[in-house]
PDB file of N, CA, C and O in Angstrom:
ATOM      1  N   MET A   1     -31.487 -31.297 125.831  1.00  0.00           N
ATOM      2  CA  MET A   1     -30.673 -30.130 125.629  1.00  0.00           C
ATOM      3  C   MET A   1     -29.717 -29.930 126.808  1.00  0.00           C
ATOM      4  O   MET A   1     -28.539 -29.713 126.613  1.00  0.00           O
ATOM      5  N   ILE A   2     -30.224 -29.972 128.027  1.00  0.00           N
ATOM      6  CA  ILE A   2     -29.383 -29.794 129.209  1.00  0.00           C
ATOM      7  C   ILE A   2     -28.382 -30.943 129.335  1.00  0.00           C
ATOM      8  O   ILE A   2     -27.294 -30.763 129.854  1.00  0.00           O
ATOM      9  N   ALA A   3     -28.739 -32.108 128.813  1.00  0.00           N
ATOM     10  CA  ALA A   3     -27.860 -33.270 128.933  1.00  0.00           C
ATOM     11  C   ALA A   3     -26.563 -33.112 128.147  1.00  0.00           C
ATOM     12  O   ALA A   3     -25.507 -33.546 128.591  1.00  0.00           O
ATOM     13  N   ASP A   4     -26.612 -32.464 126.979  1.00  0.00           N
ATOM     14  CA  ASP A   4     -25.444 -32.397 126.106  1.00  0.00           C
ATOM     15  C   ASP A   4     -24.820 -31.011 125.973  1.00  0.00           C
ATOM     16  O   ASP A   4     -23.871 -30.837 125.221  1.00  0.00           O
ATOM     17  N   SER A   5     -25.356 -30.033 126.674  1.00  0.00           N
ATOM     18  CA  SER A   5     -24.836 -28.677 126.559  1.00  0.00           C
ATOM     19  C   SER A   5     -25.056 -27.944 127.876  1.00  0.00           C
ATOM     20  O   SER A   5     -25.352 -28.551 128.889  1.00  0.00           O
ATOM     21  N   VAL A   6     -24.918 -26.633 127.826  1.00  0.00           N
ATOM     22  CA  VAL A   6     -25.235 -25.775 128.962  1.00  0.00           C
ATOM     23  C   VAL A   6     -26.450 -24.957 128.546  1.00  0.00           C
ATOM     24  O   VAL A   6     -26.434 -24.301 127.508  1.00  0.00           O
ATOM     25  N   ALA A   7     -27.513 -25.032 129.329  1.00  0.00           N
ATOM     26  CA  ALA A   7     -28.717 -24.261 129.035  1.00  0.00           C
ATOM     27  C   ALA A   7     -28.643 -22.935 129.774  1.00  0.00           C
ATOM     28  O   ALA A   7     -28.281 -22.881 130.949  1.00  0.00           O
ATOM     29  N   LYS A   8     -28.978 -21.864 129.064  1.00  0.00           N
ATOM     30  CA  LYS A   8     -28.938 -20.515 129.628  1.00  0.00           C
ATOM     31  C   LYS A   8     -30.358 -19.959 129.653  1.00  0.00           C
ATOM     32  O   LYS A   8     -31.021 -19.898 128.627  1.00  0.00           O
ATOM     33  N   PHE A   9     -30.817 -19.599 130.843  1.00  0.00           N
ATOM     34  CA  PHE A   9     -32.149 -19.041 131.025  1.00  0.00           C
ATOM     35  C   PHE A   9     -32.016 -17.603 131.516  1.00  0.00           C
ATOM     36  O   PHE A   9     -31.298 -17.341 132.478  1.00  0.00           O
ATOM     37  N   SER A  10     -32.694 -16.670 130.870  1.00  0.00           N
ATOM     38  CA  SER A  10     -32.730 -15.300 131.371  1.00  0.00           C
ATOM     39  C   SER A  10     -34.049 -14.664 130.958  1.00  0.00           C
ATOM     40  O   SER A  10     -34.618 -15.012 129.938  1.00  0.00           O
ATOM     41  N   LEU A  11     -34.506 -13.729 131.787  1.00  0.00           N
ATOM     42  CA  LEU A  11     -35.766 -13.062 131.499  1.00  0.00           C
ATOM     43  C   LEU A  11     -35.598 -11.557 131.572  1.00  0.00           C
ATOM     44  O   LEU A  11     -35.191 -11.022 132.601  1.00  0.00           O
ATOM     45  N   ASP A  12     -35.882 -10.881 130.493  1.00  0.00           N
ATOM     46  CA  ASP A  12     -35.952  -9.419 130.459  1.00  0.00           C
ATOM     47  C   ASP A  12     -34.757  -8.719 131.106  1.00  0.00           C
ATOM     48  O   ASP A  12     -34.925  -7.760 131.859  1.00  0.00           O
ATOM     49  N   GLY A  13     -33.556  -9.206 130.881  1.00  0.00           N
ATOM     50  CA  GLY A  13     -32.368  -8.541 131.404  1.00  0.00           C
ATOM     51  C   GLY A  13     -32.080  -8.792 132.870  1.00  0.00           C
ATOM     52  O   GLY A  13     -31.214  -8.157 133.451  1.00  0.00           O
ATOM     53  N   HIS A  14     -32.803  -9.707 133.490  1.00  0.00           N
ATOM     54  CA  HIS A  14     -32.554 -10.013 134.899  1.00  0.00           C
ATOM     55  C   HIS A  14     -31.426 -11.032 135.010  1.00  0.00           C
ATOM     56  O   HIS A  14     -30.742 -11.329 134.038  1.00  0.00           O
ATOM     57  N   ASP A  15     -31.249 -11.574 136.202  1.00  0.00           N
ATOM     58  CA  ASP A  15     -30.207 -12.575 136.417  1.00  0.00           C
ATOM     59  C   ASP A  15     -30.323 -13.715 135.403  1.00  0.00           C
ATOM     60  O   ASP A  15     -31.381 -13.958 134.844  1.00  0.00           O
ATOM     61  N   THR A  16     -29.211 -14.408 135.189  1.00  0.00           N
ATOM     62  CA  THR A  16     -29.146 -15.511 134.234  1.00  0.00           C
ATOM     63  C   THR A  16     -28.837 -16.794 134.987  1.00  0.00           C
ATOM     64  O   THR A  16     -27.988 -16.810 135.877  1.00  0.00           O
ATOM     65  N   ALA A  17     -29.525 -17.877 134.629  1.00  0.00           N
ATOM     66  CA  ALA A  17     -29.248 -19.191 135.211  1.00  0.00           C
ATOM     67  C   ALA A  17     -28.582 -20.060 134.153  1.00  0.00           C
ATOM     68  O   ALA A  17     -29.011 -20.090 133.000  1.00  0.00           O
ATOM     69  N   LEU A  18     -27.512 -20.736 134.542  1.00  0.00           N
ATOM     70  CA  LEU A  18     -26.841 -21.722 133.690  1.00  0.00           C
ATOM     71  C   LEU A  18     -27.042 -23.083 134.325  1.00  0.00           C
ATOM     72  O   LEU A  18     -26.756 -23.269 135.518  1.00  0.00           O
ATOM     73  N   VAL A  19     -27.519 -24.055 133.530  1.00  0.00           N
ATOM     74  CA  VAL A  19     -27.831 -25.389 134.029  1.00  0.00           C
ATOM     75  C   VAL A  19     -27.263 -26.426 133.065  1.00  0.00           C
ATOM     76  O   VAL A  19     -27.399 -26.279 131.850  1.00  0.00           O
ATOM     77  N   SER A  20     -26.629 -27.468 133.618  1.00  0.00           N
ATOM     78  CA  SER A  20     -26.061 -28.498 132.748  1.00  0.00           C
ATOM     79  C   SER A  20     -25.853 -29.802 133.513  1.00  0.00           C
ATOM     80  O   SER A  20     -25.579 -29.785 134.710  1.00  0.00           O
ATOM     81  N   MET A  21     -25.958 -30.906 132.792  1.00  0.00           N
ATOM     82  CA  MET A  21     -25.565 -32.206 133.348  1.00  0.00           C
ATOM     83  C   MET A  21     -24.047 -32.340 133.310  1.00  0.00           C
ATOM     84  O   MET A  21     -23.483 -33.268 133.835  1.00  0.00           O
ATOM     85  N   ASN A  22     -23.388 -31.414 132.670  1.00  0.00           N
ATOM     86  CA  ASN A  22     -21.943 -31.221 132.622  1.00  0.00           C
ATOM     87  C   ASN A  22     -21.173 -32.306 131.880  1.00  0.00           C
ATOM     88  O   ASN A  22     -20.047 -32.654 132.248  1.00  0.00           O
ATOM     89  N   ARG A  23     -21.743 -32.779 130.807  1.00  0.00           N
ATOM     90  CA  ARG A  23     -20.991 -33.715 129.944  1.00  0.00           C
ATOM     91  C   ARG A  23     -19.836 -33.008 129.239  1.00  0.00           C
ATOM     92  O   ARG A  23     -18.918 -33.646 128.748  1.00  0.00           O
ATOM     93  N   LEU A  24     -19.892 -31.671 129.189  1.00  0.00           N
ATOM     94  CA  LEU A  24     -18.817 -30.884 128.576  1.00  0.00           C
ATOM     95  C   LEU A  24     -17.679 -30.628 129.553  1.00  0.00           C
ATOM     96  O   LEU A  24     -16.679 -30.020 129.197  1.00  0.00           O
ATOM     97  N   GLN A  25     -17.817 -31.070 130.782  1.00  0.00           N
ATOM     98  CA  GLN A  25     -16.808 -30.943 131.834  1.00  0.00           C
ATOM     99  C   GLN A  25     -16.427 -29.486 132.119  1.00  0.00           C
ATOM    100  O   GLN A  25     -15.246 -29.138 132.196  1.00  0.00           O
ATOM    101  N   VAL A  26     -17.437 -28.637 132.294  1.00  0.00           N
ATOM    102  CA  VAL A  26     -17.185 -27.250 132.677  1.00  0.00           C
ATOM    103  C   VAL A  26     -16.504 -27.244 134.044  1.00  0.00           C
ATOM    104  O   VAL A  26     -16.954 -27.908 134.981  1.00  0.00           O
ATOM    105  N   ALA A  27     -15.392 -26.513 134.143  1.00  0.00           N
ATOM    106  CA  ALA A  27     -14.616 -26.471 135.384  1.00  0.00           C
ATOM    107  C   ALA A  27     -14.665 -25.104 136.060  1.00  0.00           C
ATOM    108  O   ALA A  27     -14.440 -25.001 137.265  1.00  0.00           O
ATOM    109  N   ARG A  28     -14.944 -24.052 135.262  1.00  0.00           N
ATOM    110  CA  ARG A  28     -15.035 -22.722 135.864  1.00  0.00           C
ATOM    111  C   ARG A  28     -15.802 -21.777 134.949  1.00  0.00           C
ATOM    112  O   ARG A  28     -15.887 -21.986 133.742  1.00  0.00           O
ATOM    113  N   ILE A  29     -16.337 -20.740 135.592  1.00  0.00           N
ATOM    114  CA  ILE A  29     -17.031 -19.670 134.891  1.00  0.00           C
ATOM    115  C   ILE A  29     -16.344 -18.377 135.289  1.00  0.00           C
ATOM    116  O   ILE A  29     -16.220 -18.072 136.478  1.00  0.00           O
ATOM    117  N   GLU A  30     -15.871 -17.625 134.294  1.00  0.00           N
ATOM    118  CA  GLU A  30     -15.235 -16.337 134.550  1.00  0.00           C
ATOM    119  C   GLU A  30     -16.150 -15.240 134.029  1.00  0.00           C
ATOM    120  O   GLU A  30     -16.669 -15.335 132.923  1.00  0.00           O
ATOM    121  N   MET A  31     -16.343 -14.201 134.846  1.00  0.00           N
ATOM    122  CA  MET A  31     -17.218 -13.103 134.477  1.00  0.00           C
ATOM    123  C   MET A  31     -16.412 -11.829 134.263  1.00  0.00           C
ATOM    124  O   MET A  31     -15.321 -11.678 134.807  1.00  0.00           O
ATOM    125  N   ASP A  32     -16.972 -10.923 133.463  1.00  0.00           N
ATOM    126  CA  ASP A  32     -16.309  -9.653 133.158  1.00  0.00           C
ATOM    127  C   ASP A  32     -15.977  -8.835 134.395  1.00  0.00           C
ATOM    128  O   ASP A  32     -15.037  -8.053 134.395  1.00  0.00           O
ATOM    129  N   ASN A  33     -16.743  -8.999 135.462  1.00  0.00           N
ATOM    130  CA  ASN A  33     -16.512  -8.207 136.669  1.00  0.00           C
ATOM    131  C   ASN A  33     -15.358  -8.757 137.520  1.00  0.00           C
ATOM    132  O   ASN A  33     -15.117  -8.287 138.625  1.00  0.00           O
ATOM    133  N   GLY A  34     -14.655  -9.794 137.004  1.00  0.00           N
ATOM    134  CA  GLY A  34     -13.494 -10.336 137.702  1.00  0.00           C
ATOM    135  C   GLY A  34     -13.779 -11.532 138.581  1.00  0.00           C
ATOM    136  O   GLY A  34     -12.853 -12.159 139.095  1.00  0.00           O
ATOM    137  N   GLN A  35     -15.030 -11.876 138.775  1.00  0.00           N
ATOM    138  CA  GLN A  35     -15.369 -13.028 139.603  1.00  0.00           C
ATOM    139  C   GLN A  35     -15.190 -14.333 138.832  1.00  0.00           C
ATOM    140  O   GLN A  35     -15.408 -14.390 137.626  1.00  0.00           O
ATOM    141  N   THR A  36     -14.790 -15.366 139.561  1.00  0.00           N
ATOM    142  CA  THR A  36     -14.666 -16.708 138.993  1.00  0.00           C
ATOM    143  C   THR A  36     -15.450 -17.677 139.862  1.00  0.00           C
ATOM    144  O   THR A  36     -15.345 -17.635 141.094  1.00  0.00           O
ATOM    145  N   ILE A  37     -16.226 -18.533 139.225  1.00  0.00           N
ATOM    146  CA  ILE A  37     -16.964 -19.586 139.930  1.00  0.00           C
ATOM    147  C   ILE A  37     -16.323 -20.906 139.540  1.00  0.00           C
ATOM    148  O   ILE A  37     -16.243 -21.241 138.355  1.00  0.00           O
ATOM    149  N   THR A  38     -15.870 -21.658 140.527  1.00  0.00           N
ATOM    150  CA  THR A  38     -15.274 -22.969 140.280  1.00  0.00           C
ATOM    151  C   THR A  38     -16.378 -24.024 140.292  1.00  0.00           C
ATOM    152  O   THR A  38     -17.237 -24.030 141.168  1.00  0.00           O
ATOM    153  N   ILE A  39     -16.334 -24.912 139.301  1.00  0.00           N
ATOM    154  CA  ILE A  39     -17.329 -25.973 139.126  1.00  0.00           C
ATOM    155  C   ILE A  39     -16.616 -27.312 139.200  1.00  0.00           C
ATOM    156  O   ILE A  39     -15.518 -27.463 138.654  1.00  0.00           O
ATOM    157  N   ASP A  40     -17.238 -28.303 139.845  1.00  0.00           N
ATOM    158  CA  ASP A  40     -16.711 -29.670 139.810  1.00  0.00           C
ATOM    159  C   ASP A  40     -17.026 -30.225 138.426  1.00  0.00           C
ATOM    160  O   ASP A  40     -18.193 -30.453 138.092  1.00  0.00           O
ATOM    161  N   SER A  41     -16.010 -30.420 137.598  1.00  0.00           N
ATOM    162  CA  SER A  41     -16.220 -30.802 136.195  1.00  0.00           C
ATOM    163  C   SER A  41     -16.822 -32.195 136.020  1.00  0.00           C
ATOM    164  O   SER A  41     -17.212 -32.562 134.919  1.00  0.00           O
ATOM    165  N   SER A  42     -16.932 -32.954 137.087  1.00  0.00           N
ATOM    166  CA  SER A  42     -17.496 -34.306 136.983  1.00  0.00           C
ATOM    167  C   SER A  42     -18.950 -34.377 137.456  1.00  0.00           C
ATOM    168  O   SER A  42     -19.534 -35.463 137.474  1.00  0.00           O
ATOM    169  N   LYS A  43     -19.535 -33.215 137.820  1.00  0.00           N
ATOM    170  CA  LYS A  43     -20.899 -33.217 138.363  1.00  0.00           C
ATOM    171  C   LYS A  43     -21.783 -32.204 137.643  1.00  0.00           C
ATOM    172  O   LYS A  43     -21.304 -31.186 137.151  1.00  0.00           O
ATOM    173  N   PRO A  44     -23.102 -32.470 137.625  1.00  0.00           N
ATOM    174  CA  PRO A  44     -24.042 -31.482 137.064  1.00  0.00           C
ATOM    175  C   PRO A  44     -23.977 -30.188 137.879  1.00  0.00           C
ATOM    176  O   PRO A  44     -23.557 -30.189 139.035  1.00  0.00           O
ATOM    177  N   PHE A  45     -24.422 -29.079 137.261  1.00  0.00           N
ATOM    178  CA  PHE A  45     -24.429 -27.822 137.994  1.00  0.00           C
ATOM    179  C   PHE A  45     -25.587 -26.933 137.583  1.00  0.00           C
ATOM    180  O   PHE A  45     -26.145 -27.067 136.503  1.00  0.00           O
ATOM    181  N   ALA A  46     -25.921 -26.021 138.491  1.00  0.00           N
ATOM    182  CA  ALA A  46     -26.873 -24.938 138.247  1.00  0.00           C
ATOM    183  C   ALA A  46     -26.303 -23.720 138.950  1.00  0.00           C
ATOM    184  O   ALA A  46     -25.969 -23.787 140.130  1.00  0.00           O
ATOM    185  N   VAL A  47     -26.150 -22.617 138.208  1.00  0.00           N
ATOM    186  CA  VAL A  47     -25.540 -21.400 138.733  1.00  0.00           C
ATOM    187  C   VAL A  47     -26.386 -20.211 138.313  1.00  0.00           C
ATOM    188  O   VAL A  47     -26.851 -20.146 137.177  1.00  0.00           O
ATOM    189  N   VAL A  48     -26.583 -19.264 139.229  1.00  0.00           N
ATOM    190  CA  VAL A  48     -27.260 -18.014 138.898  1.00  0.00           C
ATOM    191  C   VAL A  48     -26.205 -16.919 138.829  1.00  0.00           C
ATOM    192  O   VAL A  48     -25.432 -16.723 139.756  1.00  0.00           O
ATOM    193  N   ILE A  49     -26.184 -16.223 137.692  1.00  0.00           N
ATOM    194  CA  ILE A  49     -25.232 -15.142 137.447  1.00  0.00           C
ATOM    195  C   ILE A  49     -25.991 -13.816 137.575  1.00  0.00           C
ATOM    196  O   ILE A  49     -26.942 -13.585 136.817  1.00  0.00           O
ATOM    197  N   PRO A  50     -25.613 -12.941 138.500  1.00  0.00           N
ATOM    198  CA  PRO A  50     -26.289 -11.645 138.617  1.00  0.00           C
ATOM    199  C   PRO A  50     -26.137 -10.819 137.336  1.00  0.00           C
ATOM    200  O   PRO A  50     -25.102 -10.871 136.675  1.00  0.00           O
ATOM    201  N   ARG A  51     -27.145 -10.050 137.002  1.00  0.00           N
ATOM    202  CA  ARG A  51     -27.158  -9.307 135.738  1.00  0.00           C
ATOM    203  C   ARG A  51     -26.036  -8.285 135.629  1.00  0.00           C
ATOM    204  O   ARG A  51     -25.638  -7.929 134.538  1.00  0.00           O
ATOM    205  N   ASP A  52     -25.499  -7.813 136.734  1.00  0.00           N
ATOM    206  CA  ASP A  52     -24.436  -6.811 136.680  1.00  0.00           C
ATOM    207  C   ASP A  52     -23.034  -7.422 136.626  1.00  0.00           C
ATOM    208  O   ASP A  52     -22.047  -6.737 136.829  1.00  0.00           O
ATOM    209  N   SER A  53     -22.955  -8.719 136.326  1.00  0.00           N
ATOM    210  CA  SER A  53     -21.661  -9.415 136.281  1.00  0.00           C
ATOM    211  C   SER A  53     -20.980  -9.322 134.921  1.00  0.00           C
ATOM    212  O   SER A  53     -19.826  -9.712 134.785  1.00  0.00           O
ATOM    213  N   GLY A  54     -21.678  -8.864 133.908  1.00  0.00           N
ATOM    214  CA  GLY A  54     -21.123  -8.814 132.567  1.00  0.00           C
ATOM    215  C   GLY A  54     -21.206 -10.169 131.893  1.00  0.00           C
ATOM    216  O   GLY A  54     -21.917 -11.068 132.334  1.00  0.00           O
ATOM    217  N   GLN A  55     -20.449 -10.335 130.842  1.00  0.00           N
ATOM    218  CA  GLN A  55     -20.419 -11.578 130.072  1.00  0.00           C
ATOM    219  C   GLN A  55     -19.760 -12.689 130.879  1.00  0.00           C
ATOM    220  O   GLN A  55     -18.742 -12.471 131.529  1.00  0.00           O
ATOM    221  N   ALA A  56     -20.337 -13.886 130.828  1.00  0.00           N
ATOM    222  CA  ALA A  56     -19.759 -15.051 131.490  1.00  0.00           C
ATOM    223  C   ALA A  56     -19.112 -15.945 130.435  1.00  0.00           C
ATOM    224  O   ALA A  56     -19.703 -16.203 129.387  1.00  0.00           O
ATOM    225  N   THR A  57     -17.885 -16.388 130.698  1.00  0.00           N
ATOM    226  CA  THR A  57     -17.181 -17.307 129.809  1.00  0.00           C
ATOM    227  C   THR A  57     -16.933 -18.599 130.567  1.00  0.00           C
ATOM    228  O   THR A  57     -16.420 -18.574 131.683  1.00  0.00           O
ATOM    229  N   LEU A  58     -17.321 -19.719 129.969  1.00  0.00           N
ATOM    230  CA  LEU A  58     -17.158 -21.022 130.592  1.00  0.00           C
ATOM    231  C   LEU A  58     -15.926 -21.708 130.039  1.00  0.00           C
ATOM    232  O   LEU A  58     -15.648 -21.617 128.838  1.00  0.00           O
ATOM    233  N   TYR A  59     -15.210 -22.419 130.907  1.00  0.00           N
ATOM    234  CA  TYR A  59     -14.014 -23.159 130.507  1.00  0.00           C
ATOM    235  C   TYR A  59     -14.126 -24.604 130.983  1.00  0.00           C
ATOM    236  O   TYR A  59     -14.612 -24.863 132.081  1.00  0.00           O
ATOM    237  N   ASP A  60     -13.645 -25.532 130.155  1.00  0.00           N
ATOM    238  CA  ASP A  60     -13.675 -26.940 130.535  1.00  0.00           C
ATOM    239  C   ASP A  60     -12.448 -27.306 131.367  1.00  0.00           C
ATOM    240  O   ASP A  60     -11.612 -26.449 131.682  1.00  0.00           O
ATOM    241  N   SER A  61     -12.317 -28.564 131.697  1.00  0.00           N
ATOM    242  CA  SER A  61     -11.225 -29.031 132.558  1.00  0.00           C
ATOM    243  C   SER A  61      -9.861 -28.943 131.875  1.00  0.00           C
ATOM    244  O   SER A  61      -8.832 -29.074 132.538  1.00  0.00           O
ATOM    245  N   ASN A  62      -9.831 -28.678 130.560  1.00  0.00           N
ATOM    246  CA  ASN A  62      -8.581 -28.484 129.822  1.00  0.00           C
ATOM    247  C   ASN A  62      -8.311 -27.008 129.531  1.00  0.00           C
ATOM    248  O   ASN A  62      -7.512 -26.681 128.651  1.00  0.00           O
ATOM    249  N   ASP A  63      -9.008 -26.113 130.247  1.00  0.00           N
ATOM    250  CA  ASP A  63      -8.886 -24.657 130.069  1.00  0.00           C
ATOM    251  C   ASP A  63      -9.278 -24.172 128.681  1.00  0.00           C
ATOM    252  O   ASP A  63      -8.824 -23.126 128.229  1.00  0.00           O
ATOM    253  N   GLN A  64     -10.152 -24.913 128.005  1.00  0.00           N
ATOM    254  CA  GLN A  64     -10.660 -24.508 126.695  1.00  0.00           C
ATOM    255  C   GLN A  64     -12.051 -23.901 126.867  1.00  0.00           C
ATOM    256  O   GLN A  64     -12.853 -24.382 127.663  1.00  0.00           O
ATOM    257  N   PRO A  65     -12.359 -22.834 126.129  1.00  0.00           N
ATOM    258  CA  PRO A  65     -13.700 -22.229 126.239  1.00  0.00           C
ATOM    259  C   PRO A  65     -14.785 -23.220 125.808  1.00  0.00           C
ATOM    260  O   PRO A  65     -14.611 -23.992 124.874  1.00  0.00           O
ATOM    261  N   VAL A  66     -15.895 -23.194 126.518  1.00  0.00           N
ATOM    262  CA  VAL A  66     -17.064 -24.034 126.203  1.00  0.00           C
ATOM    263  C   VAL A  66     -18.033 -23.153 125.438  1.00  0.00           C
ATOM    264  O   VAL A  66     -18.440 -22.103 125.915  1.00  0.00           O
ATOM    265  N   GLU A  67     -18.401 -23.598 124.253  1.00  0.00           N
ATOM    266  CA  GLU A  67     -19.265 -22.781 123.407  1.00  0.00           C
ATOM    267  C   GLU A  67     -20.637 -23.402 123.151  1.00  0.00           C
ATOM    268  O   GLU A  67     -21.446 -22.796 122.466  1.00  0.00           O
ATOM    269  N   GLN A  68     -20.898 -24.569 123.674  1.00  0.00           N
ATOM    270  CA  GLN A  68     -22.184 -25.210 123.451  1.00  0.00           C
ATOM    271  C   GLN A  68     -23.193 -24.746 124.491  1.00  0.00           C
ATOM    272  O   GLN A  68     -23.541 -25.459 125.425  1.00  0.00           O
ATOM    273  N   ILE A  69     -23.651 -23.498 124.315  1.00  0.00           N
ATOM    274  CA  ILE A  69     -24.619 -22.917 125.241  1.00  0.00           C
ATOM    275  C   ILE A  69     -25.916 -22.706 124.485  1.00  0.00           C
ATOM    276  O   ILE A  69     -25.942 -22.047 123.447  1.00  0.00           O
ATOM    277  N   ALA A  70     -26.999 -23.277 125.006  1.00  0.00           N
ATOM    278  CA  ALA A  70     -28.312 -23.138 124.385  1.00  0.00           C
ATOM    279  C   ALA A  70     -29.127 -22.117 125.175  1.00  0.00           C
ATOM    280  O   ALA A  70     -29.361 -22.300 126.367  1.00  0.00           O
ATOM    281  N   GLU A  71     -29.532 -21.033 124.511  1.00  0.00           N
ATOM    282  CA  GLU A  71     -30.333 -20.005 125.180  1.00  0.00           C
ATOM    283  C   GLU A  71     -31.789 -20.413 125.147  1.00  0.00           C
ATOM    284  O   GLU A  71     -32.357 -20.664 124.089  1.00  0.00           O
ATOM    285  N   LEU A  72     -32.391 -20.477 126.329  1.00  0.00           N
ATOM    286  CA  LEU A  72     -33.790 -20.838 126.487  1.00  0.00           C
ATOM    287  C   LEU A  72     -34.525 -19.705 127.165  1.00  0.00           C
ATOM    288  O   LEU A  72     -33.936 -18.909 127.877  1.00  0.00           O
ATOM    289  N   MET A  73     -35.821 -19.644 126.978  1.00  0.00           N
ATOM    290  CA  MET A  73     -36.617 -18.596 127.640  1.00  0.00           C
ATOM    291  C   MET A  73     -37.378 -19.174 128.790  1.00  0.00           C
ATOM    292  O   MET A  73     -37.602 -20.274 128.968  1.00  0.00           O
TER     293      MET A  73
END
């Protein structure tokens, strides 16, 4: 699952972790609170998003939204 998508882990409304081998070439994560996290699109990543950041939107190296997110517990 992590190999071909982005896995999303969260527990009871706390912080969220995003983990991926990055075959989707995620280049950045933009959050509702205005923060942007830059990702090396050629490398795997693991990021923790604080719960008060709002919705996170992932974009690939072509500035297209990444929608292959698997929610795990």
